[in-house]
């Protein structure tokens, strides 16, 4: 493998910086009409009346679609798929309102401006009923979800009570994290066009095949009748992993108007109808011996869901696998609120759960007067303690060692508030990062073309992560072609099927399929050349043959070589083609697949004002083989930056009178800017996972955010002596006491 791992520049970089890359809302279309989503202004109740007469009378208005005139969908618009794959959508099938900002109408006009204007003229009168929007008040209604995301709701191992007795040092603490909303640069956007019974959607989605399937189910048509195209995506992070209401509403509007329709969510509409990270409240009880050995751990997580789905933030997953604690109880409960349904948001469960767990471990270290890193090493899990399986690979010890060395952890003085520089309190904190290594079935196709280049494709997606680039590398490497001679295609549901780009699974799932088809095509090319008496390599033994830069070449006599174009031309000019579907075997039964990392951060806290800066973060990661050192680094960097945001800034604030978010815009919903980010030092162990797939590749999309919020909160404690258990760690929580 020569190209694998190389820091190859993004193959789509030029298209992006020159504006040539087309996103969902940018495809030109004849007779295009523009839709605007109208959303509810109450959190619970019914629509009493709608006066659409003024809107309808405006010039250029083509359709005002409400529950009164929307086409009736089979099954009442309820997807045949169970959530979370199929979501409970708001498709104007009745007059019920379940949350504020829920879609209640779609207005379509010949221009966007006219649609926006007409949408404002819609008069909707509501019959309000009492809404549950306050987490604290609704908490008594918490109930157990049924197998959240297919996982066990609660777990128990050993005897928690016995474990509490045998460990004299205890930590009891509750950690809370706020509702957060995904805010990719590109909001959700869809363009729908019907050609007779055939529906084509240009959609910003993390899963072209799953989106096609979900929309087909909504309309009761065959999955082959829906084509979803999504070549470029301006960020997904989980909110684009499900097909939400606006996608089917756009298709409904296109059907009703008989024209192609484009629907782009406005930024405030990102706060409700398309998912969120829910609020969590996580209680920890831990017991340990004086030497740091964990004897018992209990983690009870409560998160909010909506009134229409049981979506659950699986906070306890990290707790179940990270440390060798013999006696453990974990539970998940959910509180239904009249808010939009939460969903997957970058490392869902692991981001929130690792904040609580890794804060609690820091509290335990403080109680034990033990180094936080030493405490983690003391309880290092040599095998998965919940599944009782060996790890497929775990180099976490190396992550800790290298991270501590690069960071200068040994220079940290143990006591809180013991490091300062004038008016600046200095804090050092660390935490463990981890995320499961997922993989699903994926298919691909490779074609060597008569011009000597290759077309390789899979119906996967590139969320901005680098899929185009790494798959080009994998294909080029397996074919023996130069990357410039590979055209890699993705983002189209008519291509060989690949899974949704969620759960950090795309690289691990798609790269073995691409490698397989590229290898098959290469073998066919070699066979053609060897069998052809006119070829310079005719008669050379197979084990003396390689493909070098598109030439079938003798290893021992490099002068004997034959270019792909000539081989194909002499064979009649037909492209060489290979397709394959590659699936995981039974390795998941034998091994536990996770990635790991160690995060070290330094914070500077103004002793008077409580302002917190993060001048540097050191992260060391065991994520299996790295496909591209550059795009991988960017992925981890993005994850860490988001971790800084989650630690210090991000929070969707609910107005408990109305159930609306008061900061539903990028001015008041704070995410880090360049000035908020210091030096990020990222290292990969780059050890192939021997069991996950033919390349040893695990995903890297989500692990970067994990551990970072805890490492920062732990560093703030070390700087100030103030333990903040409620994210985000804002200055008001440390001011005065700092
Ligand atoms: Mo990721 S939150 O599974 O898109």
XYZ file of C-alpha atoms and ligand atoms in Angstrom:
742
model
C 0.000 0.000 0.000
C 1.771 3.096 -1.227
C -0.941 5.714 -1.387
C -2.835 4.695 1.725
C -2.140 7.121 4.526
C -0.567 9.772 2.302
C -1.684 13.352 3.003
C -3.200 13.677 -0.486
C -4.928 17.016 -1.115
C -8.696 16.902 -1.419
C -9.586 15.792 -4.927
C -12.691 18.005 -4.750
C -10.816 20.954 -3.242
C -10.570 22.930 -6.457
C -14.270 22.453 -7.221
C -15.126 23.748 -3.776
C -12.919 26.814 -3.669
C -13.972 27.845 -7.169
C -17.680 27.400 -6.402
C -18.041 24.688 -9.046
C -19.209 22.108 -6.509
C -23.004 22.054 -6.601
C -24.949 21.678 -3.369
C -28.592 20.571 -3.135
C -30.075 24.057 -3.491
C -27.808 25.013 -6.388
C -28.912 22.701 -9.178
C -30.495 24.669 -12.007
C -33.902 23.457 -13.083
C -36.327 24.716 -15.716
C -39.641 26.023 -14.311
C -38.268 25.818 -10.777
C -40.693 26.942 -8.063
C -39.675 27.982 -4.569
C -41.165 26.674 -1.349
C -41.120 28.226 2.093
C -41.835 26.219 5.195
C -44.283 27.745 7.677
C -43.874 26.487 11.236
C -46.050 26.495 14.332
C -45.926 29.280 16.905
C -47.318 27.169 19.747
C -45.779 24.133 21.432
C -48.906 22.034 21.802
C -52.487 22.069 20.587
C -54.380 22.128 17.338
C -54.839 24.412 14.372
C -58.293 25.959 14.768
C -58.408 27.791 11.464
C -56.226 28.858 8.571
C -56.939 31.873 6.405
C -54.893 31.465 3.258
C -56.919 33.854 1.085
C -54.485 36.796 1.241
C -51.488 34.581 0.612
C -53.161 32.806 -2.262
C -54.177 36.073 -3.941
C -50.601 37.357 -4.166
C -48.948 37.337 -7.602
C -46.852 34.304 -8.431
C -48.215 32.144 -5.620
C -48.692 28.590 -6.858
C -49.708 26.703 -3.739
C -50.530 27.144 -0.090
C -50.396 23.614 1.256
C -51.855 22.980 4.712
C -53.482 20.015 6.429
C -56.711 21.071 4.740
C -55.545 20.485 1.179
C -52.348 18.443 1.411
C -52.492 15.141 -0.458
C -53.446 12.256 1.832
C -50.546 9.892 2.227
C -50.761 6.160 2.756
C -50.554 5.245 6.418
C -51.318 8.859 7.430
C -47.795 9.815 6.444
C -46.338 7.533 9.079
C -43.309 5.724 7.746
C -43.521 1.945 7.708
C -39.994 1.961 9.116
C -39.726 2.333 12.862
C -37.808 5.324 14.222
C -35.037 6.268 14.233
C -34.580 4.989 10.665
C -38.032 6.270 9.764
C -38.964 9.367 11.715
C -42.388 10.507 12.876
C -42.857 13.303 10.407
C -45.068 16.379 10.203
C -46.625 15.996 6.762
C -49.807 18.066 7.098
C -52.044 15.033 7.558
C -53.902 16.462 10.565
C -54.233 19.654 12.589
C -52.164 18.519 15.585
C -49.225 20.562 16.862
C -46.579 18.747 18.918
C -43.880 21.395 19.303
C -43.120 24.980 18.422
C -41.482 25.406 15.018
C -43.221 22.271 13.688
C -44.054 22.427 9.960
C -47.714 23.430 9.502
C -47.779 24.744 5.937
C -45.757 25.050 2.743
C -46.106 28.079 0.490
C -44.878 27.797 -3.100
C -44.367 30.679 -5.534
C -42.491 31.379 -8.734
C -39.785 33.278 -6.868
C -38.348 32.840 -3.402
C -39.206 36.435 -2.473
C -42.855 35.951 -3.394
C -43.003 32.692 -1.446
C -41.487 34.360 1.638
C -43.934 37.259 1.355
C -46.950 34.997 0.906
C -45.899 32.806 3.838
C -46.052 35.918 6.040
C -49.622 36.565 4.942
C -50.880 33.213 6.152
C -53.190 33.626 9.156
C -53.233 30.599 11.445
C -55.329 30.487 14.618
C -54.374 27.871 17.170
C -56.203 26.151 19.990
C -53.467 25.839 22.597
C -53.187 23.077 25.135
C -50.734 22.833 27.970
C -47.230 21.962 26.844
C -44.436 20.225 28.695
C -41.275 22.122 27.809
C -39.501 22.432 31.152
C -37.178 19.482 31.746
C -37.096 19.968 35.523
C -40.889 20.040 35.815
C -41.444 17.114 33.463
C -38.759 14.896 34.977
C -41.200 12.924 37.164
C -42.706 11.632 33.885
C -39.460 9.962 32.877
C -39.858 6.437 31.533
C -37.638 3.689 30.186
C -37.169 3.612 26.427
C -37.377 0.294 24.614
C -33.922 -0.691 23.319
C -32.598 2.771 22.447
C -30.757 2.580 19.089
C -30.957 -1.179 19.465
C -28.926 -1.155 22.678
C -29.840 -2.440 26.101
C -31.792 0.156 28.066
C -30.293 -0.839 31.410
C -27.351 -3.027 32.341
C -26.131 -4.677 35.482
C -22.956 -6.608 36.170
C -21.653 -7.969 39.466
C -23.248 -6.556 42.585
C -23.324 -2.771 42.769
C -24.153 -2.809 46.508
C -21.262 -5.134 47.370
C -18.973 -2.993 45.245
C -20.018 0.166 47.088
C -19.220 -1.546 50.387
C -15.789 -2.710 49.355
C -14.686 0.708 48.093
C -14.267 3.266 50.885
C -13.786 6.331 48.634
C -16.989 7.526 47.017
C -18.054 10.080 44.431
C -21.706 11.041 44.090
C -22.409 13.730 41.554
C -24.903 14.792 38.903
C -23.838 16.235 35.567
C -26.053 18.108 33.142
C -25.665 18.976 29.483
C -27.920 21.327 27.513
C -29.924 20.908 24.339
C -27.696 21.651 21.353
C -28.554 22.048 17.692
C -26.521 20.965 14.683
C -25.613 23.963 12.651
C -23.802 22.804 9.529
C -22.821 25.689 7.256
C -25.298 24.360 4.704
C -28.792 24.149 6.156
C -31.091 21.329 5.102
C -32.124 21.779 1.480
C -34.136 19.756 -1.012
C -35.146 20.097 -4.644
C -37.866 17.732 -5.846
C -38.908 16.909 -9.391
C -41.470 14.385 -10.591
C -41.172 12.833 -14.029
C -44.432 10.926 -14.142
C -44.234 8.394 -11.313
C -40.488 8.931 -10.890
C -39.307 11.247 -8.133
C -35.853 12.825 -8.203
C -34.585 14.583 -5.097
C -31.492 16.735 -4.836
C -31.120 16.581 -1.097
C -28.484 17.462 1.453
C -28.361 14.070 3.108
C -25.987 11.727 4.911
C -27.648 8.771 3.204
C -28.818 8.818 -0.404
C -30.125 5.235 -0.291
C -31.780 5.531 3.097
C -33.361 8.850 2.080
C -34.739 7.297 -1.110
C -36.101 4.404 0.900
C -37.696 6.641 3.542
C -39.387 8.928 1.006
C -40.600 5.950 -1.055
C -42.269 4.564 2.068
C -43.920 7.935 2.791
C -45.483 7.973 -0.695
C -46.121 4.254 -0.861
C -44.059 3.887 -4.041
C -41.229 1.529 -4.907
C -37.740 2.454 -3.709
C -36.665 2.316 -7.361
C -39.076 5.162 -8.119
C -37.116 7.594 -5.964
C -33.649 8.786 -6.894
C -31.679 10.884 -4.419
C -28.676 12.890 -5.601
C -26.286 14.519 -3.168
C -22.789 15.042 -4.551
C -21.711 17.706 -2.045
C -22.851 18.335 1.501
C -21.976 21.312 3.646
C -21.741 19.316 6.854
C -24.112 16.801 8.386
C -23.110 15.812 11.924
C -26.168 13.567 12.357
C -29.027 15.976 11.585
C -28.886 14.916 7.936
C -28.828 11.233 8.846
C -32.626 11.050 8.830
C -35.041 12.179 6.167
C -37.081 14.834 7.955
C -40.467 16.356 7.139
C -39.264 19.040 4.720
C -37.951 16.434 2.264
C -41.317 14.747 1.751
C -43.135 18.099 1.996
C -41.001 19.388 -0.871
C -41.908 16.319 -2.941
C -45.595 16.785 -2.064
C -45.436 20.436 -3.156
C -43.775 19.431 -6.432
C -46.523 16.924 -7.063
C -49.289 19.447 -6.275
C -47.842 22.240 -8.410
C -46.638 20.024 -11.238
C -43.306 21.850 -11.128
C -39.881 21.179 -9.683
C -39.758 22.717 -6.202
C -36.827 23.825 -4.059
C -37.128 24.090 -0.279
C -34.299 25.418 1.908
C -34.681 25.646 5.667
C -34.047 29.059 7.149
C -31.461 29.053 9.935
C -34.098 29.393 12.721
C -35.899 26.384 11.220
C -32.823 24.298 12.042
C -33.955 24.561 15.681
C -36.825 22.089 15.930
C -37.934 20.088 12.894
C -34.558 18.468 12.108
C -33.263 17.091 15.379
C -31.072 18.192 18.257
C -28.872 16.831 20.970
C -31.243 16.475 23.919
C -30.710 17.773 27.429
C -29.159 15.174 29.719
C -29.000 14.767 33.455
C -26.547 12.077 34.519
C -26.097 10.825 38.051
C -22.923 9.011 38.985
C -22.129 6.958 42.061
C -18.601 5.545 42.151
C -16.669 3.628 44.793
C -12.955 2.854 44.797
C -10.282 1.461 47.064
C -7.579 3.806 48.346
C -5.211 2.566 45.654
C -7.666 3.747 42.995
C -9.161 0.377 42.067
C -12.773 0.895 41.031
C -15.159 -1.370 42.922
C -18.561 -0.012 41.862
C -20.047 2.412 39.397
C -23.606 3.474 38.764
C -24.659 5.768 35.926
C -28.289 6.878 35.598
C -29.007 9.009 32.565
C -32.163 10.985 31.868
C -32.573 12.848 28.601
C -35.433 14.603 26.928
C -37.227 13.240 23.922
C -40.280 14.567 22.078
C -43.924 13.621 22.530
C -43.916 11.809 19.171
C -40.816 9.597 19.411
C -38.753 7.843 22.067
C -35.395 8.941 20.712
C -32.820 8.430 23.461
C -29.353 9.844 24.072
C -27.382 6.703 24.958
C -25.100 8.306 27.545
C -24.217 5.072 29.346
C -22.566 3.295 26.410
C -19.113 4.692 27.293
C -19.526 3.833 30.956
C -20.273 0.216 30.118
C -17.045 -0.376 28.208
C -14.337 2.061 29.259
C -13.051 0.856 32.640
C -12.545 -2.506 34.294
C -15.134 -1.985 36.995
C -16.593 -5.313 38.190
C -19.844 -4.051 39.710
C -21.942 -1.743 37.621
C -25.459 -0.514 36.992
C -26.441 1.763 34.104
C -29.897 3.061 33.194
C -31.444 5.254 30.511
C -34.694 7.153 31.034
C -36.442 9.665 28.812
C -38.662 12.661 29.468
C -41.152 13.522 26.705
C -41.251 17.260 26.014
C -43.134 19.352 23.478
C -39.927 20.059 21.580
C -38.700 18.767 18.243
C -37.498 15.162 18.350
C -33.816 14.868 19.236
C -31.492 12.831 17.059
C -27.936 11.685 16.460
C -25.530 14.583 16.968
C -21.811 13.964 16.548
C -20.948 11.092 18.903
C -24.503 10.900 20.259
C -24.308 9.512 23.778
C -20.512 9.438 23.800
C -20.122 13.232 23.833
C -22.537 13.702 26.723
C -21.732 10.419 28.452
C -17.962 10.898 28.333
C -18.371 14.388 29.802
C -20.101 12.911 32.844
C -17.936 9.791 33.194
C -14.624 11.549 32.676
C -15.616 14.393 35.012
C -16.600 11.846 37.653
C -13.276 10.032 37.225
C -11.509 13.364 37.742
C -13.529 13.941 40.906
C -12.554 10.490 42.106
C -8.884 11.198 41.395
C -9.169 14.396 43.446
C -10.870 12.522 46.297
C -8.130 9.862 46.200
C -5.382 12.483 45.848
C -4.264 10.471 42.861
C -3.059 11.594 39.456
C -6.063 11.490 37.042
C -4.011 9.679 34.413
C -2.724 7.130 36.936
C -6.331 6.452 38.001
C -7.256 5.623 34.434
C -4.253 3.353 33.971
C -5.099 1.607 37.241
C -8.513 0.675 35.848
C -7.451 0.015 32.261
C -9.830 -2.477 30.653
C -7.789 -5.218 28.972
C -10.989 -6.610 27.454
C -14.501 -5.239 26.990
C -15.877 -5.545 30.534
C -19.520 -5.512 29.440
C -19.354 -7.802 26.423
C -16.589 -9.998 27.830
C -14.811 -9.984 24.497
C -11.265 -9.057 23.567
C -10.786 -5.718 21.849
C -10.137 -5.913 18.110
C -7.286 -3.565 18.909
C -6.620 -1.072 21.675
C -3.578 1.159 21.895
C -5.004 3.450 24.541
C -1.989 2.998 26.815
C 0.196 4.378 24.047
C -2.251 7.258 23.528
C -1.976 8.136 27.223
C 1.826 7.853 27.220
C 2.462 9.833 24.050
C -0.183 12.421 24.961
C 1.215 12.972 28.437
C 4.710 13.323 27.017
C 3.756 15.765 24.253
C 1.623 17.797 26.631
C 4.101 17.878 29.487
C 1.654 16.337 31.946
C 4.489 15.736 34.432
C 4.817 19.516 34.857
C 1.307 19.701 36.288
C 1.271 20.378 40.005
C -1.367 18.273 41.702
C -3.285 20.807 43.786
C -6.060 22.933 42.250
C -5.269 26.679 41.994
C -1.580 25.916 42.333
C -0.493 27.117 38.879
C -0.806 30.753 37.927
C 0.798 33.453 35.892
C -0.070 36.863 37.309
C -3.832 37.262 37.089
C -4.228 34.094 35.050
C -5.023 30.790 36.700
C -3.568 27.896 34.738
C -5.244 24.527 34.655
C -4.363 21.184 33.117
C -6.916 18.472 32.572
C -7.244 15.231 30.700
C -9.861 12.723 29.656
C -10.221 9.560 27.630
C -11.828 9.658 24.191
C -13.641 6.689 22.713
C -16.160 5.804 20.044
C -17.368 2.465 18.675
C -15.883 1.282 15.379
C -18.910 0.515 13.232
C -19.097 -1.147 9.853
C -21.953 -2.149 7.512
C -22.406 -3.832 4.172
C -21.403 -1.694 1.174
C -21.193 -2.150 -2.570
C -19.025 -0.519 -5.226
C -18.216 -0.642 -8.912
C -14.927 -0.143 -10.743
C -14.559 0.352 -14.468
C -11.300 0.699 -16.390
C -12.167 2.815 -19.408
C -10.768 2.647 -22.941
C -8.848 5.894 -22.352
C -6.861 4.190 -19.609
C -8.518 5.991 -16.727
C -10.839 4.396 -14.178
C -14.281 5.226 -12.905
C -14.933 3.932 -9.413
C -18.194 4.538 -7.583
C -20.248 3.745 -4.533
C -23.537 5.206 -3.324
C -21.887 6.697 -0.276
C -21.654 10.342 0.742
C -18.992 12.979 1.386
C -20.208 15.258 4.166
C -17.139 17.417 3.705
C -15.092 14.765 5.455
C -12.932 13.627 2.550
C -14.731 10.528 1.241
C -13.992 11.464 -2.388
C -10.325 11.788 -1.569
C -9.757 8.700 0.561
C -11.769 6.460 -1.775
C -9.741 7.770 -4.722
C -6.609 6.784 -2.806
C -7.960 3.324 -1.970
C -9.009 2.749 -5.589
C -5.763 4.085 -7.053
C -3.730 1.982 -4.659
C -5.596 -1.254 -5.437
C -5.661 -0.647 -9.200
C -2.076 0.485 -9.503
C -3.217 3.718 -11.115
C -2.248 7.262 -10.281
C -4.972 9.123 -8.354
C -5.279 11.703 -11.160
C -6.524 8.908 -13.419
C -9.319 7.862 -11.072
C -12.743 9.435 -11.164
C -14.594 8.522 -7.979
C -18.365 9.051 -7.916
C -20.726 9.014 -4.925
C -23.881 10.702 -3.674
C -26.436 9.061 -5.962
C -28.910 6.390 -4.883
C -28.655 4.710 -8.294
C -25.026 3.787 -7.546
C -24.202 0.524 -5.749
C -25.667 0.798 -2.312
C -23.659 2.002 0.685
C -24.807 2.740 4.228
C -25.783 6.074 5.721
C -22.738 8.154 6.627
C -23.456 8.048 10.336
C -21.917 6.300 13.289
C -18.469 7.003 11.779
C -18.901 4.003 9.500
C -18.338 5.208 5.934
C -14.579 4.778 5.649
C -14.668 1.394 7.396
C -17.601 0.142 5.290
C -16.897 1.570 1.851
C -13.106 1.303 1.620
C -13.083 -2.531 1.659
C -15.728 -2.553 -1.111
C -13.738 -0.091 -3.206
C -10.557 -2.046 -2.611
C -12.300 -5.272 -3.627
C -13.735 -4.000 -6.930
C -10.528 -2.170 -7.801
C -8.499 -5.338 -7.160
C -10.876 -7.381 -9.306
C -10.638 -4.885 -12.159
C -6.840 -4.861 -11.851
C -6.760 -8.665 -12.021
C -8.950 -8.624 -15.123
C -6.654 -6.084 -16.759
C -3.601 -8.209 -15.996
C -5.302 -11.371 -17.273
C -6.228 -9.644 -20.542
C -2.653 -8.476 -21.081
C -1.020 -11.809 -20.217
C -3.377 -13.687 -22.539
C -2.740 -11.376 -25.485
C 0.175 -12.487 -27.715
C 0.508 -8.884 -28.913
C 1.211 -7.637 -25.399
C 4.798 -6.876 -24.307
C 3.992 -8.736 -21.081
C 2.555 -11.811 -22.802
C 3.852 -14.998 -21.224
C 5.326 -13.351 -18.133
C 4.493 -15.210 -14.898
C 1.649 -13.697 -12.877
C 3.765 -13.349 -9.751
C 6.235 -11.221 -11.721
C 3.491 -8.773 -12.706
C 2.472 -5.494 -11.155
C 0.423 -2.525 -12.302
C 2.393 0.664 -12.093
C 0.783 4.005 -12.897
C -1.746 2.271 -15.146
C 0.821 0.065 -16.954
C 0.832 -3.699 -16.539
C 4.525 -4.156 -15.850
C 7.034 -6.941 -15.296
C 8.670 -6.532 -11.916
C 11.933 -8.162 -12.966
C 12.092 -6.495 -16.398
C 10.401 -3.103 -15.938
C 10.960 -2.339 -19.620
C 8.293 -4.910 -20.435
C 5.086 -3.066 -19.865
C 1.717 -2.427 -21.435
C -0.623 0.537 -20.751
C -4.269 -0.079 -19.825
C -5.604 1.830 -22.839
C -3.648 -0.369 -25.277
C -4.694 -3.572 -23.519
C -8.352 -2.606 -23.713
C -8.088 -1.381 -27.317
C -6.565 -4.663 -28.516
C -9.264 -6.595 -26.629
C -12.040 -4.840 -28.537
C -12.368 -1.545 -26.661
C -14.868 -2.628 -24.041
C -14.388 -1.246 -20.512
C -13.289 -3.675 -17.822
C -15.851 -3.800 -15.054
C -16.116 -5.258 -11.564
C -18.850 -4.901 -8.960
C -19.073 -6.365 -5.511
C -20.912 -6.157 -2.239
C -18.653 -6.523 0.765
C -20.079 -7.327 4.168
C -18.747 -7.779 7.659
C -18.299 -11.392 8.762
C -18.763 -12.782 12.245
C -15.902 -10.734 13.719
C -18.352 -8.699 15.802
C -19.268 -11.860 17.665
C -15.628 -12.411 18.576
C -14.250 -8.938 19.198
C -15.309 -5.616 20.608
C -14.580 -2.807 18.142
C -13.772 0.626 19.492
C -11.445 3.504 18.805
C -9.656 5.247 21.635
C -7.820 8.427 22.391
C -6.345 10.572 25.120
C -7.035 14.299 25.350
C -4.947 16.755 27.345
C -5.863 20.432 27.603
C -4.531 23.563 29.176
C -6.904 26.342 30.192
C -6.225 29.910 31.234
C -8.828 31.418 33.533
C -8.873 35.122 34.320
C -8.811 35.203 38.125
C -11.075 38.283 38.277
C -13.443 37.802 35.355
C -13.656 34.037 35.077
C -13.112 34.091 31.310
C -11.790 30.758 30.078
C -9.372 30.294 27.188
C -8.015 27.031 25.806
C -4.507 27.800 24.516
C -3.690 24.201 23.633
C -5.104 20.727 23.216
C -3.086 17.568 22.698
C -4.991 14.573 21.340
C -3.544 11.148 20.550
C -5.769 8.643 18.778
C -5.907 4.947 18.025
C -8.342 4.856 15.107
C -6.894 1.929 13.174
C -5.110 2.600 9.892
C -5.261 6.215 8.759
C -6.293 6.515 5.103
C -5.171 10.095 4.603
C -3.070 11.836 7.197
C -4.341 15.273 6.136
C -8.094 14.726 5.938
C -7.944 12.562 9.082
C -6.198 15.345 10.964
C -8.860 17.790 9.786
C -11.582 15.446 11.011
C -10.026 15.181 14.458
C -9.389 18.911 14.520
C -13.051 19.575 13.738
C -14.106 17.197 16.475
C -11.860 18.856 19.047
C -13.063 22.321 18.015
C -16.617 21.166 18.528
C -15.562 19.754 21.894
C -14.316 23.215 22.862
C -17.676 24.645 21.780
C -19.615 22.023 23.725
C -17.462 22.667 26.781
C -17.605 26.445 26.806
C -20.273 27.857 24.510
C -23.009 25.738 23.036
C -26.502 25.775 24.484
C -29.959 26.020 22.953
C -31.959 27.929 25.468
C -35.647 27.071 25.828
C -38.153 29.802 26.591
C -40.266 27.740 28.976
C -43.301 29.968 28.415
C -43.542 29.176 24.721
C -41.334 26.170 24.126
C -39.296 28.133 21.591
C -35.550 28.450 21.436
C -34.496 31.989 22.206
C -31.171 31.758 20.387
C -32.190 30.119 17.119
C -29.541 31.841 15.022
C -25.768 31.818 14.634
C -25.389 35.202 16.350
C -26.669 33.929 19.674
C -26.051 30.199 19.343
C -22.347 30.331 20.031
C -19.864 28.084 18.293
C -16.098 28.599 18.354
C -14.450 31.006 15.952
C -10.748 30.986 15.094
C -9.934 33.269 18.014
C -11.402 30.691 20.418
C -9.081 27.920 19.277
C -5.449 27.623 20.309
C -2.845 25.085 19.249
C -4.258 21.650 18.389
C -1.635 18.927 18.451
C -2.996 15.699 16.955
C -1.176 12.383 16.753
C -2.314 9.067 15.282
C -1.046 5.745 16.542
C -1.779 4.499 12.979
C -2.017 0.836 13.905
C -4.270 -1.139 11.505
C -7.202 -2.862 13.208
C -6.542 -6.510 12.303
C -10.185 -7.577 12.380
C -12.432 -4.773 11.186
C -11.894 -4.989 7.403
C -9.301 -5.669 4.713
C -7.616 -2.308 5.276
C -7.645 -2.154 9.073
C -9.573 1.120 8.860
C -11.885 2.406 11.576
C -14.011 5.534 11.294
C -12.819 8.867 12.629
C -15.815 11.183 12.286
C -16.952 11.235 15.860
C -14.214 10.304 18.301
C -12.658 13.784 18.110
C -15.385 15.506 20.100
C -15.446 12.868 22.837
C -13.510 13.505 26.022
C -12.845 17.145 25.147
C -15.638 18.717 27.251
C -14.560 16.706 30.320
C -10.871 17.450 29.782
C -11.711 21.170 29.701
C -14.019 21.046 32.734
C -11.321 19.074 34.567
C -8.719 21.672 33.609
C -11.024 24.458 34.820
C -11.312 22.634 38.146
C -7.547 22.318 38.303
C -7.150 26.033 37.535
C -9.829 27.358 39.871
C -10.846 24.685 42.360
C -14.408 25.088 41.056
C -16.065 21.915 39.796
C -18.575 22.815 37.079
C -20.905 19.883 36.438
C -23.248 21.748 34.147
C -22.287 22.430 30.522
C -21.410 24.821 29.081
C -18.711 25.991 31.488
C -19.402 29.696 31.191
C -17.664 32.462 33.111
C -20.618 33.083 35.452
C -20.103 29.587 36.869
C -16.521 30.316 37.924
C -16.583 34.111 38.362
C -16.038 35.350 41.900
C -15.053 31.913 43.127
C -12.219 31.957 40.607
Mo -23.238 10.795 13.210
S -24.104 11.822 14.789
O -23.841 9.208 13.544
O -23.953 11.467 11.828
